Coordinates of C-alpha atoms in Angstrom, one line a residue:
X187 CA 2.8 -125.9 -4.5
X188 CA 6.6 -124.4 -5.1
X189 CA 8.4 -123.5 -1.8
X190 CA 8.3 -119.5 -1.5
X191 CA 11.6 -118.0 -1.7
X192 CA 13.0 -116.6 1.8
X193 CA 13.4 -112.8 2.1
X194 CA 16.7 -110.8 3.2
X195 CA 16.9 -106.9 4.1
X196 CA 20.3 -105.1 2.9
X197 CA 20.3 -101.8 4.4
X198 CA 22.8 -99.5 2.4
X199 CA 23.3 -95.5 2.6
X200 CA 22.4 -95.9 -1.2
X201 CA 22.1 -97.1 -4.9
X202 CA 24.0 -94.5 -6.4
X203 CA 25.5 -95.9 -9.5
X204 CA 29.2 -95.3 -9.8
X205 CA 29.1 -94.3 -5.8
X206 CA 31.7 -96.7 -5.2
X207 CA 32.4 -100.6 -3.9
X208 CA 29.5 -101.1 -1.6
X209 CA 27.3 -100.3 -4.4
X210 CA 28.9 -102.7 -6.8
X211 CA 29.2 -105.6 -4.4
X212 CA 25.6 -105.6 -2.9
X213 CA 24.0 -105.0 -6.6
X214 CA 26.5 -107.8 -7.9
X215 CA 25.0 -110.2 -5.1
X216 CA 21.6 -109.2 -6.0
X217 CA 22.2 -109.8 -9.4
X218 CA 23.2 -113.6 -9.3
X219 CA 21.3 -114.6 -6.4
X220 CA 18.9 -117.0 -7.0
X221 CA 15.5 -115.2 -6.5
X222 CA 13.6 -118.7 -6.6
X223 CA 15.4 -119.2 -3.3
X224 CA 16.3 -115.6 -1.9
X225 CA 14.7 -112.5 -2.4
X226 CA 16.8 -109.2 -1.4
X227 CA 14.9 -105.9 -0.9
X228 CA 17.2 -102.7 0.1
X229 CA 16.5 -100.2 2.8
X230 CA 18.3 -97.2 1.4
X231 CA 18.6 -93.9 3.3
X232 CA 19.3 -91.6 0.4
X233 CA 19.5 -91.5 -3.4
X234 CA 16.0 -93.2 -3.8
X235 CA 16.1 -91.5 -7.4
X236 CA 19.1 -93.2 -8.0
X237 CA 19.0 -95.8 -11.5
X238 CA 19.5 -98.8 -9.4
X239 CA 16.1 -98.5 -7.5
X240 CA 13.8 -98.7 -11.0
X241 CA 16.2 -101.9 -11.9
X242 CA 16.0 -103.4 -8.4
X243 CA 11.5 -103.0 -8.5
X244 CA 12.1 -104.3 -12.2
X245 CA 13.4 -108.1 -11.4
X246 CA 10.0 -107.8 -8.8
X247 CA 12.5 -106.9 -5.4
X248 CA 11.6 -104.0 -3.2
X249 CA 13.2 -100.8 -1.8
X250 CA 12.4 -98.9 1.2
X251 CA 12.9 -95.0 2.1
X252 CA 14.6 -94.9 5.2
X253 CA 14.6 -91.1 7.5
X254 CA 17.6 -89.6 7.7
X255 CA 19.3 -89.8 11.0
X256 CA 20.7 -86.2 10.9
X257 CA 17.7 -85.0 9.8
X258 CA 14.9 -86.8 11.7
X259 CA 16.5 -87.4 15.2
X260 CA 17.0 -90.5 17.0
X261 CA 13.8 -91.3 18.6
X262 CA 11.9 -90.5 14.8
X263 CA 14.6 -93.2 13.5
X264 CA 14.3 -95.9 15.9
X265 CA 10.0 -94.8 15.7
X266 CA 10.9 -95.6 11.7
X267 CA 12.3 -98.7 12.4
X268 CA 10.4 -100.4 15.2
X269 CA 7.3 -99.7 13.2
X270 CA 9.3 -100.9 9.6
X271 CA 9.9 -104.3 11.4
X272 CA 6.1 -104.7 13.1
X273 CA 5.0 -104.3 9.4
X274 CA 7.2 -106.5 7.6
X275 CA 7.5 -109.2 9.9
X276 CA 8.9 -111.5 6.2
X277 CA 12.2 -110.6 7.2
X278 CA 13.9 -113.0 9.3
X279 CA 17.5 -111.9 8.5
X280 CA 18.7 -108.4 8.4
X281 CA 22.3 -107.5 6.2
X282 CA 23.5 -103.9 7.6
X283 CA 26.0 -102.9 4.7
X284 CA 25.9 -99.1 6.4
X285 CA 28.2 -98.4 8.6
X286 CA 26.7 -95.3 9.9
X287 CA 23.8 -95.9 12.8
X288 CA 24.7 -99.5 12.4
X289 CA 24.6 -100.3 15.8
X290 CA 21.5 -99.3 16.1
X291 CA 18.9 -100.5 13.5
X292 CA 20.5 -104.1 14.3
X293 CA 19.9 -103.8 17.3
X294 CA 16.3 -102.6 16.6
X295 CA 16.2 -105.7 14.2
X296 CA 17.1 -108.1 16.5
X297 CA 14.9 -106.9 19.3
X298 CA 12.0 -107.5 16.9
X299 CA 13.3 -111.1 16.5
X300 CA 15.9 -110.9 12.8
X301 CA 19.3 -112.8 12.9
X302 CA 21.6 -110.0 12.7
X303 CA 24.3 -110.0 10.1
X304 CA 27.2 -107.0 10.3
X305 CA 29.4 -106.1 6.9
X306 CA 32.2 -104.5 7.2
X307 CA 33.8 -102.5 3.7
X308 CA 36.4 -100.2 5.0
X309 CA 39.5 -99.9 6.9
X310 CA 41.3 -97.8 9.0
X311 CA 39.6 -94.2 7.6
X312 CA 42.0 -90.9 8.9
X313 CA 39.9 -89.7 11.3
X314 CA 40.2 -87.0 14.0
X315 CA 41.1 -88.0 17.5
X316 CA 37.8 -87.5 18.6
X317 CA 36.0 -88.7 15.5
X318 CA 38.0 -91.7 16.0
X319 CA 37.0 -92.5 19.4
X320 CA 33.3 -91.5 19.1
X321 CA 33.1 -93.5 16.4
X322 CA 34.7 -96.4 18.1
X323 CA 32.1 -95.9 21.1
X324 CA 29.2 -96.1 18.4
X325 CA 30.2 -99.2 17.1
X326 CA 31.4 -101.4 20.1
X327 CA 28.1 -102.7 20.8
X328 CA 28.2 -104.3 17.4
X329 CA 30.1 -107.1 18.7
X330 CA 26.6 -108.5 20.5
X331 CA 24.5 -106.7 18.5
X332 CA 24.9 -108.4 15.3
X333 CA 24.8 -112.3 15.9
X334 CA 27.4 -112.9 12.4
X335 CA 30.1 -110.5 11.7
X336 CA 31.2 -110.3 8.3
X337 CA 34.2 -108.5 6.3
X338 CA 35.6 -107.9 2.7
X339 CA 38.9 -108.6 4.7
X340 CA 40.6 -109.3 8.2
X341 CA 41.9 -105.3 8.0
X342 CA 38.2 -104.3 7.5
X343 CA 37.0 -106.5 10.1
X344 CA 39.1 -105.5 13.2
X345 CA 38.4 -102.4 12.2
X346 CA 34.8 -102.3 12.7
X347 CA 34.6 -105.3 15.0
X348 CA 37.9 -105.5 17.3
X349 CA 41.4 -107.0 16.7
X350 CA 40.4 -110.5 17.4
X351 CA 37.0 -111.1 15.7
X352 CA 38.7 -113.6 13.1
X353 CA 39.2 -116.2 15.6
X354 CA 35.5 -115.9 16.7
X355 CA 32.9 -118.5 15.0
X356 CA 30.8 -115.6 14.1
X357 CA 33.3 -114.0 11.7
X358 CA 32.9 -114.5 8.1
X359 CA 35.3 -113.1 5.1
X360 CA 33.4 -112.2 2.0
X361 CA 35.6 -111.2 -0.7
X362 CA 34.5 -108.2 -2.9
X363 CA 33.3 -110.9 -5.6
X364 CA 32.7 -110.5 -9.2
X365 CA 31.8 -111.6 -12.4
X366 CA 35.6 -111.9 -13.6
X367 CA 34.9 -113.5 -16.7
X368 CA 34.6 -109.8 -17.8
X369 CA 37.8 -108.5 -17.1
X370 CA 39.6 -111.5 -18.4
X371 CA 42.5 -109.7 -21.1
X372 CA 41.2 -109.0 -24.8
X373 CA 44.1 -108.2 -27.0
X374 CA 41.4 -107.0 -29.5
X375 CA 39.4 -104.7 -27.3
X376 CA 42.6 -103.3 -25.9
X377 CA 43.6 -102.1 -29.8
X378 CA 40.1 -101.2 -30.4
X379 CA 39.8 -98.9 -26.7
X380 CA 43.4 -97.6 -27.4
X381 CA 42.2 -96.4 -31.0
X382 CA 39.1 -94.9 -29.8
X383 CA 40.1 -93.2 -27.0
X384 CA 43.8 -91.7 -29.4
X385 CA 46.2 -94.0 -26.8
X386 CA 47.8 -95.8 -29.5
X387 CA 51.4 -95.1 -29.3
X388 CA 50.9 -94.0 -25.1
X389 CA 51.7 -95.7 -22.1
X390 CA 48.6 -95.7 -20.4
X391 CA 48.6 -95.3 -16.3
X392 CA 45.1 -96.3 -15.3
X393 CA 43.3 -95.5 -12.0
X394 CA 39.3 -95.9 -11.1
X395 CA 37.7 -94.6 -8.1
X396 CA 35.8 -91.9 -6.7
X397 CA 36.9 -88.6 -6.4
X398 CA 37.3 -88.3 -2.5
X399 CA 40.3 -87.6 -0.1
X400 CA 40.5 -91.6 0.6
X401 CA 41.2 -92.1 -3.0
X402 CA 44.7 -89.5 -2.6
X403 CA 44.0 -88.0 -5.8
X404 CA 46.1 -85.3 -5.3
X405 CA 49.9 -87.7 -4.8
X406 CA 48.2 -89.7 -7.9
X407 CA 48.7 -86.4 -9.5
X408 CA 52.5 -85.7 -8.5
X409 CA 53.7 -89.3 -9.3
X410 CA 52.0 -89.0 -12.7
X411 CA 53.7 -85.8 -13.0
X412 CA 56.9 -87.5 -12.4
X413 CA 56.1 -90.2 -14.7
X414 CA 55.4 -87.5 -17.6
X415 CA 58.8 -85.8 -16.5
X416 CA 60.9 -88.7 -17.6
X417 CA 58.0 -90.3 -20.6
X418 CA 56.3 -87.8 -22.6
X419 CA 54.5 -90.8 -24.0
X420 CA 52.5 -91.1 -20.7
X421 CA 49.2 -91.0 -20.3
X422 CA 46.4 -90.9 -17.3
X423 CA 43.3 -92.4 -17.7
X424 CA 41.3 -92.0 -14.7
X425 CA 37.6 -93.4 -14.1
X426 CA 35.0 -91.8 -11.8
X427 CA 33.8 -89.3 -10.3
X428 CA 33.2 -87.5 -7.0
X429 CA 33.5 -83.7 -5.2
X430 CA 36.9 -83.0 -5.7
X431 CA 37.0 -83.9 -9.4
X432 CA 37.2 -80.4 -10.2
X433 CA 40.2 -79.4 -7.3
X434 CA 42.1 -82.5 -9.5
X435 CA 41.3 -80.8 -13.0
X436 CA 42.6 -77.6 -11.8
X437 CA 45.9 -79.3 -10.1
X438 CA 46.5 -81.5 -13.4
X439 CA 46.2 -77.9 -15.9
X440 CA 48.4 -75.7 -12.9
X441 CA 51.2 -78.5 -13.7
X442 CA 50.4 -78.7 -17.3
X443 CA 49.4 -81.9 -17.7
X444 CA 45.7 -81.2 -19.3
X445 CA 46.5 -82.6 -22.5
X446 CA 48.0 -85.9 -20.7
X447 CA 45.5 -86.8 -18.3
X448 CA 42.3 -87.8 -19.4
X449 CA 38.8 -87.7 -16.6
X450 CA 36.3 -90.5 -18.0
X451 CA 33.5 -89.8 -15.4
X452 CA 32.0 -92.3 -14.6
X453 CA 31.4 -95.2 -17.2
X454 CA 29.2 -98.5 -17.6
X455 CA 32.1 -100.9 -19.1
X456 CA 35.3 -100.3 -17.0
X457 CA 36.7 -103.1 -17.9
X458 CA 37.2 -101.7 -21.3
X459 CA 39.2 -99.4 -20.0
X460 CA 41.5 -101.6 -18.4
X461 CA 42.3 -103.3 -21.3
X462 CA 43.6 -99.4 -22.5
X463 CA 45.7 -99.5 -19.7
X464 CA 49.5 -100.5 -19.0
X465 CA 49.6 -99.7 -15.6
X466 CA 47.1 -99.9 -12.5
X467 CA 48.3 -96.8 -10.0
X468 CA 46.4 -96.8 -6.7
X469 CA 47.8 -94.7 -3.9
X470 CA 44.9 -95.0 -1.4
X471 CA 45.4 -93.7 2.2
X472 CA 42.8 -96.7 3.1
X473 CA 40.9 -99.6 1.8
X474 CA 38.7 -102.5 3.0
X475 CA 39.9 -104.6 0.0
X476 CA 40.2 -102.5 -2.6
X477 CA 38.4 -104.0 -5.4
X478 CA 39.2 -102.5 -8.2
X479 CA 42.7 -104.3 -7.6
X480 CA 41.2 -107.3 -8.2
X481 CA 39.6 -105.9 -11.5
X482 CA 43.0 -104.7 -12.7
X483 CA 44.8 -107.8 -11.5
X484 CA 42.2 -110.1 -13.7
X485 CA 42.6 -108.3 -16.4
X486 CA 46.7 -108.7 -16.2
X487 CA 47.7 -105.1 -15.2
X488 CA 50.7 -104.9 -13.0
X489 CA 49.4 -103.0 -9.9
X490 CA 51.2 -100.5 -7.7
X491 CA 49.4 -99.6 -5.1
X492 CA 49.9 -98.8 -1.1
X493 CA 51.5 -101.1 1.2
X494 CA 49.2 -100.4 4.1
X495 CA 46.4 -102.3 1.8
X496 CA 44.9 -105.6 2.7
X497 CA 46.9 -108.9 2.0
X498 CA 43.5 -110.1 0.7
X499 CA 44.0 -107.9 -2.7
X500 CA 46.8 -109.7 -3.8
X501 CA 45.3 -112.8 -6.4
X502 CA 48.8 -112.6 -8.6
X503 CA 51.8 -111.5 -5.9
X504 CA 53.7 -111.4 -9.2
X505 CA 51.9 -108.1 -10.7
X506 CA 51.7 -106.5 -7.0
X507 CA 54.1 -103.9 -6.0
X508 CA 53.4 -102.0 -2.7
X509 CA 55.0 -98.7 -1.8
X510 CA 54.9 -97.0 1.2
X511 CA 52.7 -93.6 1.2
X512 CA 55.5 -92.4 3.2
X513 CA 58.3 -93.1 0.4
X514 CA 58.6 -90.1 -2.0
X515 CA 56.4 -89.2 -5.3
X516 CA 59.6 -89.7 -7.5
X517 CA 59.6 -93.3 -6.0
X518 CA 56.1 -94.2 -6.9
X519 CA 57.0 -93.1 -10.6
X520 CA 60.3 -95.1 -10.8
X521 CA 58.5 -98.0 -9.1
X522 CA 55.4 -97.3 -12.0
X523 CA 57.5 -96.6 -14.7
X524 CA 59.4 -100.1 -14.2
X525 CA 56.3 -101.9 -15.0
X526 CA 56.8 -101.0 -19.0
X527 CA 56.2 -103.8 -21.2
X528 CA 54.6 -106.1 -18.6
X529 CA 53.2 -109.0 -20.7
X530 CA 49.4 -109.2 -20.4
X531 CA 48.1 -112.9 -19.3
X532 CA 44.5 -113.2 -17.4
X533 CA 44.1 -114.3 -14.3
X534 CA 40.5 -114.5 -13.4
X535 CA 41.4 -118.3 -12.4
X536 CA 43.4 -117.3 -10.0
X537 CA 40.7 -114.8 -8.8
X538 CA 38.2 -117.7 -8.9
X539 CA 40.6 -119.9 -6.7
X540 CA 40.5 -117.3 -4.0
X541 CA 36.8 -116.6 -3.8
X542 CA 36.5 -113.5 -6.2
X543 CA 34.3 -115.1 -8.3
X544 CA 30.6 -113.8 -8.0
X545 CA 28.7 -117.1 -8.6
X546 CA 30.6 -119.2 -6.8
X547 CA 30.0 -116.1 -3.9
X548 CA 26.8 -115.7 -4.2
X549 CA 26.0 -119.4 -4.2
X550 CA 28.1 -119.8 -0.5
X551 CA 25.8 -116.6 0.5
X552 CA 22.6 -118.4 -0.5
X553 CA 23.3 -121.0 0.9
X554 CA 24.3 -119.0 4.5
X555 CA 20.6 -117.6 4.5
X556 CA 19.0 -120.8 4.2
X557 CA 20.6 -122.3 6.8
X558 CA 20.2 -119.5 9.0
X559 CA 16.4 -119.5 8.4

């Protein structure tokens, strides 16, 4: 008889398609492990609706409704949970990708006997003073709770775990892997995406990411407006979506820009887009890696993008050029508008070499859970 496969829990906020780099790591993980050896099923505490969940029960995994803490209350939670594990007593390991409440459902899952595993995808958020230090007081029992601590870089995981957790044997980095075979630079899809999308004769600024404050949509906006200042050629092309899309679409037409910038939405093939693109602009007040660097760095785009981001996101130093968020909008355009004429080469090798590849990821990960169990 076949050996059964082993079964491990991620528990995520949600599935939301397009939501952002949680979503696209865990489902890129789900989607090349090997299910012969390790089954993952999601707890997910919203978005159950959501398209991922029909795909996930499709390939035979399953997903789990979790209460909402704000909603429910604490003791109706940890009820959820201690009765969750008593029921499903197949899972041996337990992957918290939330942050929120994280300290607490490990810790429920390891008092009902799961190896505990921590994940930690963001650095450094702006917080309040008070926010900050609640939030710090919620998540310093982590560093017992969770019996492995892992990170998509060493930023990300002194920020959830303390500043020396690297030099602790429970620490493990986990790049944002993916399948970069798919970003790798098609001078015929860039003619044909240029052509379809009337970008032709343009220099193309690209950016992709959620519509939230983290993003920094709003200096995105000024340096592009410096950029258009000085090349009327210029073009934004920006992927995703989020809450403030519309406050951005109302800043780009009060400047005049509505013919120059261009809002995708979300879409299935980004790295179609990137191909369009000249430039990859990313001014983000914070990041735990910052993956859709990588993308952009595969696919051959110079980058220019905050210097406060991880050392981790750099896979070609030669297209990375960090600014300050400090120095000036006009900078950020000189800085952007420099990187005209940048010849394209791939480099998912280089990405491969430095553990960005999502087989070769997902393969180490595999391999983690087994031994564990």
């Amino acid at each position: 008889m076949p050996n059964q496969p082993e079964y491990v829990l991620y528990i995520v906020s949600d599935l939301l398609e397009g939501r952002g780099g949680i979503q696209s790591v865990v489902m890129s993980i789900f989607e090349n492990m090997d299910r012969s050896r390790v089954q993952i099923d999601f707890v997910v505490h919203q978005g159950y609706a959501s398209s991922f969940v029909p795909f996930v029960k499709e390939k035979g995994n399953r997903v789990y409704q979790a209460p909402q803490f704000k909603k429910v209350g604490p003791l109706a939670y940890i009820r959820w949970w201690n009765r969750f594990f008593k029921e499903h007593p197949e899972y041996k390991i337990v992957h918290g990708h939330m942050k929120a409440y994280i300290s607490l459902y490990l810790l429920i899952a390891k008092l009902n006997g799961c190896t505990t595993i921590a994940h930690s995808h963001i650095a450094y958020p702006q917080l309040s003073f008070f926010k900050k230090y609640a939030e710090k007081l919620a998540l310093y029992p982590l560093r017992w709770v969770a019996d492995y601590h892992c990170a998509c870089s060493i930023q990300a995981g002194e920020y959830l775990y303390g500043k020396n957790i690297s030099k602790k044997p429970s620490f493990r980095l986990i790049p944002n892997a993916r399948n970069t075979k798919i970003f790798v630079y098609d001078e015929e899809k860039r003619h044909l995406m240029r052509k379809e999308l009337n970008l032709t004769d343009k220099f193309v600024i690209g950016h992709a990411g959620r519509f939230d404050n983290q993003k920094n949509h709003v200096f995105l906006i000024k340096i592009f407006e410096g950029i258009y200042k000085k090349n009327s050629t210029a073009r934004l092309l920006l992927l995703g979506d989020g809450h403030l899309r519309e406050k951005i679409q109302q800043q780009v037409n009060q400047l005049g820009l509505t013919d120059a910038v261009i809002f995708t939405g979300v879409v299935p093939n980004p790295q179609d887009y990137y191909q369009a693109m000249d430039v990859f602009l990313f001014p983000s007040l914070f990041e735990g890696l910052g993956m859709v660097l990588t993308e952009a760095q595969i696919a051959g785009l110079p980058c220019v993008f905050s210097a406060n981001l991880p050392q981790e996101i750099e896979i070609a130093p030669e297209l990375c050029h960090r600014i300050s968020l400090e120095e000036s909008a006009e900078k950020w355009a000189e800085v952007t508008l420099a990187q005209a004429g940048v010849k394209r080469v791939s480099r998912d090798k280089e990405a491969a070499e430095k553990g960005f590849e999502i087989s070769t990821l997902t393969k180490q990960l595999e391999n983690f859970y087994l031994r564990l169990l």
